[in-house]
PDB file of C-alpha atoms in Angstrom:
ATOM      1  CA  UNK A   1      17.575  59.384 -13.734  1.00 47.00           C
ATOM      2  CA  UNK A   2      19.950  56.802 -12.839  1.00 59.00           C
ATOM      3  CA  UNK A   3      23.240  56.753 -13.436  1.00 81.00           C
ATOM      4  CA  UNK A   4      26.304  54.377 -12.069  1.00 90.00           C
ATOM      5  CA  UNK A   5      29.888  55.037 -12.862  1.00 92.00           C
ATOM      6  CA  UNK A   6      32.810  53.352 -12.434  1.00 95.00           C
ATOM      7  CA  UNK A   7      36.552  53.708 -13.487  1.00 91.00           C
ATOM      8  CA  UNK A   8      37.818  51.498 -16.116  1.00 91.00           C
ATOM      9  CA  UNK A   9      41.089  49.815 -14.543  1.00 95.00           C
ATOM     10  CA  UNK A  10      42.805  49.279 -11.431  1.00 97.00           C
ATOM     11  CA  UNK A  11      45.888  47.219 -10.874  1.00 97.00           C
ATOM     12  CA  UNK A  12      47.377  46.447  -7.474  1.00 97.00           C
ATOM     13  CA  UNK A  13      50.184  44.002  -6.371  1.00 97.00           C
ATOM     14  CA  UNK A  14      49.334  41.004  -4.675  1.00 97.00           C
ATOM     15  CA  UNK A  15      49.158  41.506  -1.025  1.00 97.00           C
ATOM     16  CA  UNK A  16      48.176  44.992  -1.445  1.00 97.00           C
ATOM     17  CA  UNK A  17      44.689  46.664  -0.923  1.00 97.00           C
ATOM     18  CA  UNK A  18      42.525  47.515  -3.526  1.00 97.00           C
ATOM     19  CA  UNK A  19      40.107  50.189  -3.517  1.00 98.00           C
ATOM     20  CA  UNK A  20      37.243  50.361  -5.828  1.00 98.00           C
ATOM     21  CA  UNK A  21      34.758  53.604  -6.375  1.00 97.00           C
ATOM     22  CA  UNK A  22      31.177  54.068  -7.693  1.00 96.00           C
ATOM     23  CA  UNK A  23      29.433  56.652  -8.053  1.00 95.00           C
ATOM     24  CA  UNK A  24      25.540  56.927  -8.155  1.00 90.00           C
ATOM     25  CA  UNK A  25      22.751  59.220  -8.395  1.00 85.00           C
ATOM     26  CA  UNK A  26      19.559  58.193  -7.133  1.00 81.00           C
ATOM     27  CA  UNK A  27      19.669  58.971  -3.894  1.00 78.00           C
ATOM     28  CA  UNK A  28      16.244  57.005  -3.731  1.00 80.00           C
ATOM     29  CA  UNK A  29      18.959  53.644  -3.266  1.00 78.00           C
ATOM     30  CA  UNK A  30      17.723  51.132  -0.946  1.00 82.00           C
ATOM     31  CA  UNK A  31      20.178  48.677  -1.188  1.00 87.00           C
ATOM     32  CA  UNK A  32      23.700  48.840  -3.028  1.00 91.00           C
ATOM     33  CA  UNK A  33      25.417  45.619  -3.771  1.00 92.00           C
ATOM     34  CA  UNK A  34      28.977  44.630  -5.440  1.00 95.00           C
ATOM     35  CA  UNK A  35      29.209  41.741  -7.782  1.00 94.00           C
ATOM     36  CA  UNK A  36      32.348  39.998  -8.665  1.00 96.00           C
ATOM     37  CA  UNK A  37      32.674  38.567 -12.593  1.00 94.00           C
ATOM     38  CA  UNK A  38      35.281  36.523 -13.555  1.00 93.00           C
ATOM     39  CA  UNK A  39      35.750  36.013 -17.216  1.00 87.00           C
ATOM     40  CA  UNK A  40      32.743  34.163 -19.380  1.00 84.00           C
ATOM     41  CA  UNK A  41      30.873  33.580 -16.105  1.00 87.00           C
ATOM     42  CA  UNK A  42      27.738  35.166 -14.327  1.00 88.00           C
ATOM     43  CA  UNK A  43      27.942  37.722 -11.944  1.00 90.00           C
ATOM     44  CA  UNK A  44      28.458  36.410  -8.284  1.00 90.00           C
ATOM     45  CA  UNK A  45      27.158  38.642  -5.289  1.00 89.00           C
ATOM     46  CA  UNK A  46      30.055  39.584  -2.387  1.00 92.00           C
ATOM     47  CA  UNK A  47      27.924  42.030  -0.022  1.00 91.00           C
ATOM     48  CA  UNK A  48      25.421  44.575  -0.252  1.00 90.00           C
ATOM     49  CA  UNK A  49      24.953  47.445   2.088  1.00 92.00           C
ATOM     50  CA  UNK A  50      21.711  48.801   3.387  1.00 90.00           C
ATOM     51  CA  UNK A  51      21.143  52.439   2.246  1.00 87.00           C
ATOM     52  CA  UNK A  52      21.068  53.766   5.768  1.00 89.00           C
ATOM     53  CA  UNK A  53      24.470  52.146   6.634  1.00 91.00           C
ATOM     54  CA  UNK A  54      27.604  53.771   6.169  1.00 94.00           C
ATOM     55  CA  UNK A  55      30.065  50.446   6.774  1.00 96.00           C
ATOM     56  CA  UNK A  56      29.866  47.156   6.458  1.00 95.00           C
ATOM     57  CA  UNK A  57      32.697  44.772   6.900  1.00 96.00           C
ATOM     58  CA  UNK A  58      32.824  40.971   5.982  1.00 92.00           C
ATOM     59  CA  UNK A  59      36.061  38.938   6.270  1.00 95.00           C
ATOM     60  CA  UNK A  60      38.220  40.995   3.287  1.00 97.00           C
ATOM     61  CA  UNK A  61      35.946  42.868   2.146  1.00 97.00           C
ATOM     62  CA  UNK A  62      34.910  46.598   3.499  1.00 97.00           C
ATOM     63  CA  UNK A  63      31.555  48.828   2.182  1.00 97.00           C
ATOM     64  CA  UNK A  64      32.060  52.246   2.888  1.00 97.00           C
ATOM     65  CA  UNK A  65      28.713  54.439   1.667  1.00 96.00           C
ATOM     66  CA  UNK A  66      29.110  57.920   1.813  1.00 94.00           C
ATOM     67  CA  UNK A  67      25.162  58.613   0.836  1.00 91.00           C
ATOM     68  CA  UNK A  68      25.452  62.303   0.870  1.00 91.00           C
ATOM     69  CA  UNK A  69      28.434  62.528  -1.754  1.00 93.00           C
ATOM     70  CA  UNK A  70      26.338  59.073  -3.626  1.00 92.00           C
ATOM     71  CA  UNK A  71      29.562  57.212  -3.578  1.00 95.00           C
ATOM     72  CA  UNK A  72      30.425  53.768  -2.674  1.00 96.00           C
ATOM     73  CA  UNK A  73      33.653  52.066  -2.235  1.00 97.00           C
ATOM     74  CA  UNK A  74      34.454  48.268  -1.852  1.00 98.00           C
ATOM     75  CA  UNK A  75      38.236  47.599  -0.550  1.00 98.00           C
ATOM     76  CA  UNK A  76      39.446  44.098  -0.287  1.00 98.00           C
ATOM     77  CA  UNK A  77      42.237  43.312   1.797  1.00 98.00           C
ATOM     78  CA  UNK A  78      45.698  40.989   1.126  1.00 97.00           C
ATOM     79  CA  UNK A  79      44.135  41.228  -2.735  1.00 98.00           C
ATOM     80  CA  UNK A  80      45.351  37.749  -4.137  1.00 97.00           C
ATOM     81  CA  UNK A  81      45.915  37.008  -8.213  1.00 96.00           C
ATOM     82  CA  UNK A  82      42.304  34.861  -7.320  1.00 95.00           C
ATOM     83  CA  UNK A  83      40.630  38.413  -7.150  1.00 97.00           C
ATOM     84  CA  UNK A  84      41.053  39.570 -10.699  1.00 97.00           C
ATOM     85  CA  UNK A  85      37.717  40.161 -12.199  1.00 96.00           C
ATOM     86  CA  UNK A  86      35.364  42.496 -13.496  1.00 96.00           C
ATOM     87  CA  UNK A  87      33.297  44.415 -10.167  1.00 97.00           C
ATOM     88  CA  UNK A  88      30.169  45.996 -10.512  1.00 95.00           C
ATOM     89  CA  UNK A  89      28.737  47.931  -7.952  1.00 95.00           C
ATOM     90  CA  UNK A  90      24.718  48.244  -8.225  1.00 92.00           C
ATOM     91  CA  UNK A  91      21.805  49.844  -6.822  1.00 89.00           C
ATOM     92  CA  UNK A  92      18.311  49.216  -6.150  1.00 85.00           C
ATOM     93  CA  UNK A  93      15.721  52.339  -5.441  1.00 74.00           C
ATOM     94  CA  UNK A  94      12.812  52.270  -3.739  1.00 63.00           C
ATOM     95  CA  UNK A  95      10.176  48.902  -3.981  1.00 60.00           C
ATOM     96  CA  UNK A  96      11.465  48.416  -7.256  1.00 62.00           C
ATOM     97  CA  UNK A  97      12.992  44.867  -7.898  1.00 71.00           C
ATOM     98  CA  UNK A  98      15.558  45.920 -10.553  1.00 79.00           C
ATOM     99  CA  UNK A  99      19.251  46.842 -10.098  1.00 85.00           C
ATOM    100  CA  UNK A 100      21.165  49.213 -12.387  1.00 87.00           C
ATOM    101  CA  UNK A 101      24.489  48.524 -12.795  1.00 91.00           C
ATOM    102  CA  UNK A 102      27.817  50.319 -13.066  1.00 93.00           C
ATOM    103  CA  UNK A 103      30.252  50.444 -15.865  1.00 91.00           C
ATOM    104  CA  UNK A 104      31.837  47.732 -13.866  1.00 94.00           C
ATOM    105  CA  UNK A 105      36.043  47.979 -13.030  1.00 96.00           C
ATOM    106  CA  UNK A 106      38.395  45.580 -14.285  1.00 96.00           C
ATOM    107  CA  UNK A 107      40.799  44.435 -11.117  1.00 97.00           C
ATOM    108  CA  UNK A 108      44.100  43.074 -12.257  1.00 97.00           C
ATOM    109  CA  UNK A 109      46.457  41.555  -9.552  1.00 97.00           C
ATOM    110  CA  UNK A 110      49.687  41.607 -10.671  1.00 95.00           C
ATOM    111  CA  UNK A 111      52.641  39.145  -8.695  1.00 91.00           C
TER     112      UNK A 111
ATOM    113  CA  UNK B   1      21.462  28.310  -1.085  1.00 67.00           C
ATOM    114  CA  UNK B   2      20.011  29.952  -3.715  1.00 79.00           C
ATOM    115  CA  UNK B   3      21.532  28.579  -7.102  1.00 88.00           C
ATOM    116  CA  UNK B   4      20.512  29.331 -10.301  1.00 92.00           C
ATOM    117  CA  UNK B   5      21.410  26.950 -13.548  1.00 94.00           C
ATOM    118  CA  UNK B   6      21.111  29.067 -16.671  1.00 96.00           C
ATOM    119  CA  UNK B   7      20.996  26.363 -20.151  1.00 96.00           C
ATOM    120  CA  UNK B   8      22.960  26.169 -22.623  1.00 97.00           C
ATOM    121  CA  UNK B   9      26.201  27.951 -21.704  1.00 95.00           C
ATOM    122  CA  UNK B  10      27.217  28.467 -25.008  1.00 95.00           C
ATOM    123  CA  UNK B  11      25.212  28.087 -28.369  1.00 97.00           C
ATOM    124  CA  UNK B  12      26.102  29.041 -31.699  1.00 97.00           C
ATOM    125  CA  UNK B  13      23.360  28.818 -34.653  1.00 96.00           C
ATOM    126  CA  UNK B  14      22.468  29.737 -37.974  1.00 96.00           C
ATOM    127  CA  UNK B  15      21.230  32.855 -38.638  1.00 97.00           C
ATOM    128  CA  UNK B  16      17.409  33.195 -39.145  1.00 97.00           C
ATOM    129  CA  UNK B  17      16.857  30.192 -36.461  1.00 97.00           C
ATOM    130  CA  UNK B  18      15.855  30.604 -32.949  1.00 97.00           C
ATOM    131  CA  UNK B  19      17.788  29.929 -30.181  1.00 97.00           C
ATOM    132  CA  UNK B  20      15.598  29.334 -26.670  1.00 97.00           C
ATOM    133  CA  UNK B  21      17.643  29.636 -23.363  1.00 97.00           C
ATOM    134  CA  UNK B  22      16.623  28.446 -19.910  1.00 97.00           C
ATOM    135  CA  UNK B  23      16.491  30.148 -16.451  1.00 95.00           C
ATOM    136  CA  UNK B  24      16.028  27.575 -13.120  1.00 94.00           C
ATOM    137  CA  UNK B  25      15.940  28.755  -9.501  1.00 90.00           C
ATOM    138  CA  UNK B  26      16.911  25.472  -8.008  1.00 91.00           C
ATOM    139  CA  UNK B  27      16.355  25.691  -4.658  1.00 85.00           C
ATOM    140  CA  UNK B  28      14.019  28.645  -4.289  1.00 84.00           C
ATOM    141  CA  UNK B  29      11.358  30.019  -5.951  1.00 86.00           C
ATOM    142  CA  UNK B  30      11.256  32.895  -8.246  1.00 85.00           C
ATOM    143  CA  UNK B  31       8.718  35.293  -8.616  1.00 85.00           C
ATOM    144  CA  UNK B  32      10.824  37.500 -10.536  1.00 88.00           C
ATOM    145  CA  UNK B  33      13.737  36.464 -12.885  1.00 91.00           C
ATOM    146  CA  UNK B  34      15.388  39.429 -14.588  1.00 92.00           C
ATOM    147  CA  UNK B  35      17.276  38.559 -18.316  1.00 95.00           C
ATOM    148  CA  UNK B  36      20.331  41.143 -19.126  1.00 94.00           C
ATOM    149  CA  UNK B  37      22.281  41.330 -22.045  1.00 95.00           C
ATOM    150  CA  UNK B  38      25.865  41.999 -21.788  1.00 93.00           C
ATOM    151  CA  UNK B  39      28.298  42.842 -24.592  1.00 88.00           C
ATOM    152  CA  UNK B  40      32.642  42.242 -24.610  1.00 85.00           C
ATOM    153  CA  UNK B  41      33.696  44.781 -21.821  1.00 82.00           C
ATOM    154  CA  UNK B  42      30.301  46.423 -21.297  1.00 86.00           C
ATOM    155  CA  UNK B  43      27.801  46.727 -18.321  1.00 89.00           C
ATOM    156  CA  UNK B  44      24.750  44.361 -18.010  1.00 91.00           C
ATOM    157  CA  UNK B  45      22.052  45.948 -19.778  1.00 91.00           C
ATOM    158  CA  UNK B  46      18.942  44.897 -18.274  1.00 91.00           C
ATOM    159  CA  UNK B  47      15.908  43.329 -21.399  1.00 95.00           C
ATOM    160  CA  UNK B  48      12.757  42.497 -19.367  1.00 94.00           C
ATOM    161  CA  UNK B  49      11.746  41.947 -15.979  1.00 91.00           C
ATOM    162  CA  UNK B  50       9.598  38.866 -15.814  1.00 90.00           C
ATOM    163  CA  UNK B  51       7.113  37.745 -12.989  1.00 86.00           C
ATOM    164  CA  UNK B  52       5.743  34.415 -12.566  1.00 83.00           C
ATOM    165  CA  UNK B  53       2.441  33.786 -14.171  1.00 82.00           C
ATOM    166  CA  UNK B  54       2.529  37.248 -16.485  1.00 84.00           C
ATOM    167  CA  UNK B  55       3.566  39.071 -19.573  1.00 88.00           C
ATOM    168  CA  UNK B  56       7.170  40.441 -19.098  1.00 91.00           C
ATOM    169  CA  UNK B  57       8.264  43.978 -19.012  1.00 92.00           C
ATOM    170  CA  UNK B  58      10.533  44.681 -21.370  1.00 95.00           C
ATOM    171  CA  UNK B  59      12.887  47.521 -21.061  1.00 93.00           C
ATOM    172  CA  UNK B  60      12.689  51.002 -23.951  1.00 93.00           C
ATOM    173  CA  UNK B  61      13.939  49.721 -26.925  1.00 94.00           C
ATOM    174  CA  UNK B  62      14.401  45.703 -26.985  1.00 95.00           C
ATOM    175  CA  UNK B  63      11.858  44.169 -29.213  1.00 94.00           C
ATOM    176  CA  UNK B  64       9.958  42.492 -27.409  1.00 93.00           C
ATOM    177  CA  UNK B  65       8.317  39.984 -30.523  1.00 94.00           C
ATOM    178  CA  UNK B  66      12.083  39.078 -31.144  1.00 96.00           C
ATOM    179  CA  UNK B  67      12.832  38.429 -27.646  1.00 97.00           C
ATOM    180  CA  UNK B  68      10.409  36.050 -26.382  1.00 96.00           C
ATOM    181  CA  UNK B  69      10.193  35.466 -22.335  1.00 95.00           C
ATOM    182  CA  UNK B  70       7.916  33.179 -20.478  1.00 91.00           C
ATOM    183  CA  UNK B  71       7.732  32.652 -16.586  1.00 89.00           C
ATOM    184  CA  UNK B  72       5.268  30.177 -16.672  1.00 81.00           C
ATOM    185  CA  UNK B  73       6.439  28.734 -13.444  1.00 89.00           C
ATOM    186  CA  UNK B  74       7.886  29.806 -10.296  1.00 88.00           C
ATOM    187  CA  UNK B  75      11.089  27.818 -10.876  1.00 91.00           C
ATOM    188  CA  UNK B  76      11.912  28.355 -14.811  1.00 93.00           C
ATOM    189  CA  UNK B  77      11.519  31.195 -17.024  1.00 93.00           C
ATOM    190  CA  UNK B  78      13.041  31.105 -20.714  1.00 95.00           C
ATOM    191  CA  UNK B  79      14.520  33.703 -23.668  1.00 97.00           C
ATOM    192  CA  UNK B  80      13.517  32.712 -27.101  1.00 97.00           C
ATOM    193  CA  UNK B  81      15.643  34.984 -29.225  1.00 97.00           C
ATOM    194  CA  UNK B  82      13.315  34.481 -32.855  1.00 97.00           C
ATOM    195  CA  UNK B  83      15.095  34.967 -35.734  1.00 96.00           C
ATOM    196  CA  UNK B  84      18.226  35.827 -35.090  1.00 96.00           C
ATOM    197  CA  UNK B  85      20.879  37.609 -36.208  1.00 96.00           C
ATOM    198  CA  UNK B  86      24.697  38.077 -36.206  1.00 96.00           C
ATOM    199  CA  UNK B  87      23.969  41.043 -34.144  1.00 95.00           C
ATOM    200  CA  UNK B  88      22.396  39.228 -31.860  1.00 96.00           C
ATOM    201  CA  UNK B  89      25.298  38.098 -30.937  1.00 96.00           C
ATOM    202  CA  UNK B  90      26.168  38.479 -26.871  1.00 95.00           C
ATOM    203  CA  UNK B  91      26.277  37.123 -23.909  1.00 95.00           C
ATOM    204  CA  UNK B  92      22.803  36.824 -22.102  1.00 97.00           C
ATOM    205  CA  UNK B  93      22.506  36.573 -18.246  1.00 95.00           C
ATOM    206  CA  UNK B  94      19.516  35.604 -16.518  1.00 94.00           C
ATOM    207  CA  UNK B  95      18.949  36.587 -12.440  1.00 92.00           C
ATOM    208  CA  UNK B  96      16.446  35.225 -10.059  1.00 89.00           C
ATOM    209  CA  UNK B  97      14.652  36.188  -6.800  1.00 81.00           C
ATOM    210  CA  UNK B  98      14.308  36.998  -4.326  1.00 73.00           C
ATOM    211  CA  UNK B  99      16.320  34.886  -2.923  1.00 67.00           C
ATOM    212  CA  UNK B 100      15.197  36.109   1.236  1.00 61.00           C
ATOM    213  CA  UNK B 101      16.375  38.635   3.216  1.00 54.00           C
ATOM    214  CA  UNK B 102      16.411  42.223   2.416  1.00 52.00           C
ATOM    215  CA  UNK B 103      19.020  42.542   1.284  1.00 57.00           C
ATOM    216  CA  UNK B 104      20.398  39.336  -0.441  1.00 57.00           C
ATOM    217  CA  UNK B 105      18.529  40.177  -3.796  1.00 68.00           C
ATOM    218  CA  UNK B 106      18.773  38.371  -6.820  1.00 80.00           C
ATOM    219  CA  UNK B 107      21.268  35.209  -7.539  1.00 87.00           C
ATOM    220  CA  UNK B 108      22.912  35.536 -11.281  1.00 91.00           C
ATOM    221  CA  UNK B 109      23.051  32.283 -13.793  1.00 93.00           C
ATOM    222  CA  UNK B 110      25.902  31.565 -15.372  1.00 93.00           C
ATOM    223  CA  UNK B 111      25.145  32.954 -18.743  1.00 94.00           C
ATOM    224  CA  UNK B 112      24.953  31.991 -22.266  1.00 96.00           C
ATOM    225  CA  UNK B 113      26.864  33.096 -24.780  1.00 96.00           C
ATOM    226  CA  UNK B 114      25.165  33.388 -28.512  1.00 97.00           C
ATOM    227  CA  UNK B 115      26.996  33.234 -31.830  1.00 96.00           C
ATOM    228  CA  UNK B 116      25.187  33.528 -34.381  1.00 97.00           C
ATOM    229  CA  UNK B 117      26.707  33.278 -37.933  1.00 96.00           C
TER     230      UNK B 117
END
């Protein structure tokens, strides 16, 4: 079945890197994406990584997919108070059009 | 690109009314808009996966005669929650696509967040 877990919390200082796991496992995953939510508001998309990838980096943010362990990591650079959210990594399998999300992991940026 | 405007934002009502919210792709069009239901601190939990022009899917165990979706277009699809109930209480998102591109998937509204009292 599928299954996507996060951990809770994570608190950096600004101007530090932050490091964010997932765990999956379907290792049918086509695509896996992270989603940024700030507080009352939808979720926005940041990147997505192809299954058969094992980087991908775009400005701050890095993808690392590790598809034999079924983990995923995003790690965003210079973290700034602007980045605390919620993060949800996700995963689509196969031709299907749905995601399944993680738990989702609560970023606080402290000064 | 690719915005979608998700109607009201907020909405509280009485209970035993029905509350309908909108889904628009704005620039694109949707064959499939997804609606999720999120509660304080939670995941998304996915409802029903709509396509354009027939009946939704709905997902094990959402009602599907209480939650009402229609995709009668390829640019608006709406949740009609019938009846509701204090526990019906949550915030509802609604996602769109595909938006091109393999990868890009689906583009998220804002959400609307139900009170009902």
């Amino acid at each position: 079945g599928e299954d996507v877990e996060q951990s809770l919390f994570l608190s950096v200082r600004e101007g530090d890197s932050s490091v964010i796991n997932c765990t999956y496992t379907d290792s049918s995953s086509t695509y896996l994406y992270w989603y940024k939510q700030e507080p009352g508001a939808g979720l926005q998309l940041l990147t997505y990584i192809f299954s058969n990838m094992d980087m991908k980096q775009d400005q701050r943010l890095t993808v690392l997919l590790n598809k034999k362990d079924k983990h995923l990591s995003l790690r965003i650079a210079d973290t700034q108070t602007g980045d605390s959210a919620i993060y949800f990594c996700a995963e689509r399998t196969g031709t299907a059009s749905k995601l399944t999300f993680g738990t989702g992991t609560r970023l606080q940026v402290t000064l | 690109g690719a915005v979608v405007s998700q109607h009201p934002s907020w909405v509280i009502c009485k209970s035993g009314t029905s509350v309908k919210i909108e889904c628009r792709s704005l620039d694109f069009q949707a064959t499939t808009m997804f609606w999720y239901r999120q509660f304080p601190k939670q995941s998304l939990m996915l409802m029903a996966t709509s396509n354009e022009g027939s009946k939704a899917t709905y997902e094990q165990g959402v009602e599907k005669d209480k939650f009402l979706i229609n995709h009668a277009s390829l640019t608006l699809s709406t949740l009609t929650v019938t009846s509701a109930h204090p526990e019906d209480s949550s915030f509802y998102i609604c996602s769109a696509g595909p938006t091109g591109g393999g990868g890009y998937g689906y583009t998220f509204g804002s959400g609307t967040r139900l009170t009902v009292v």
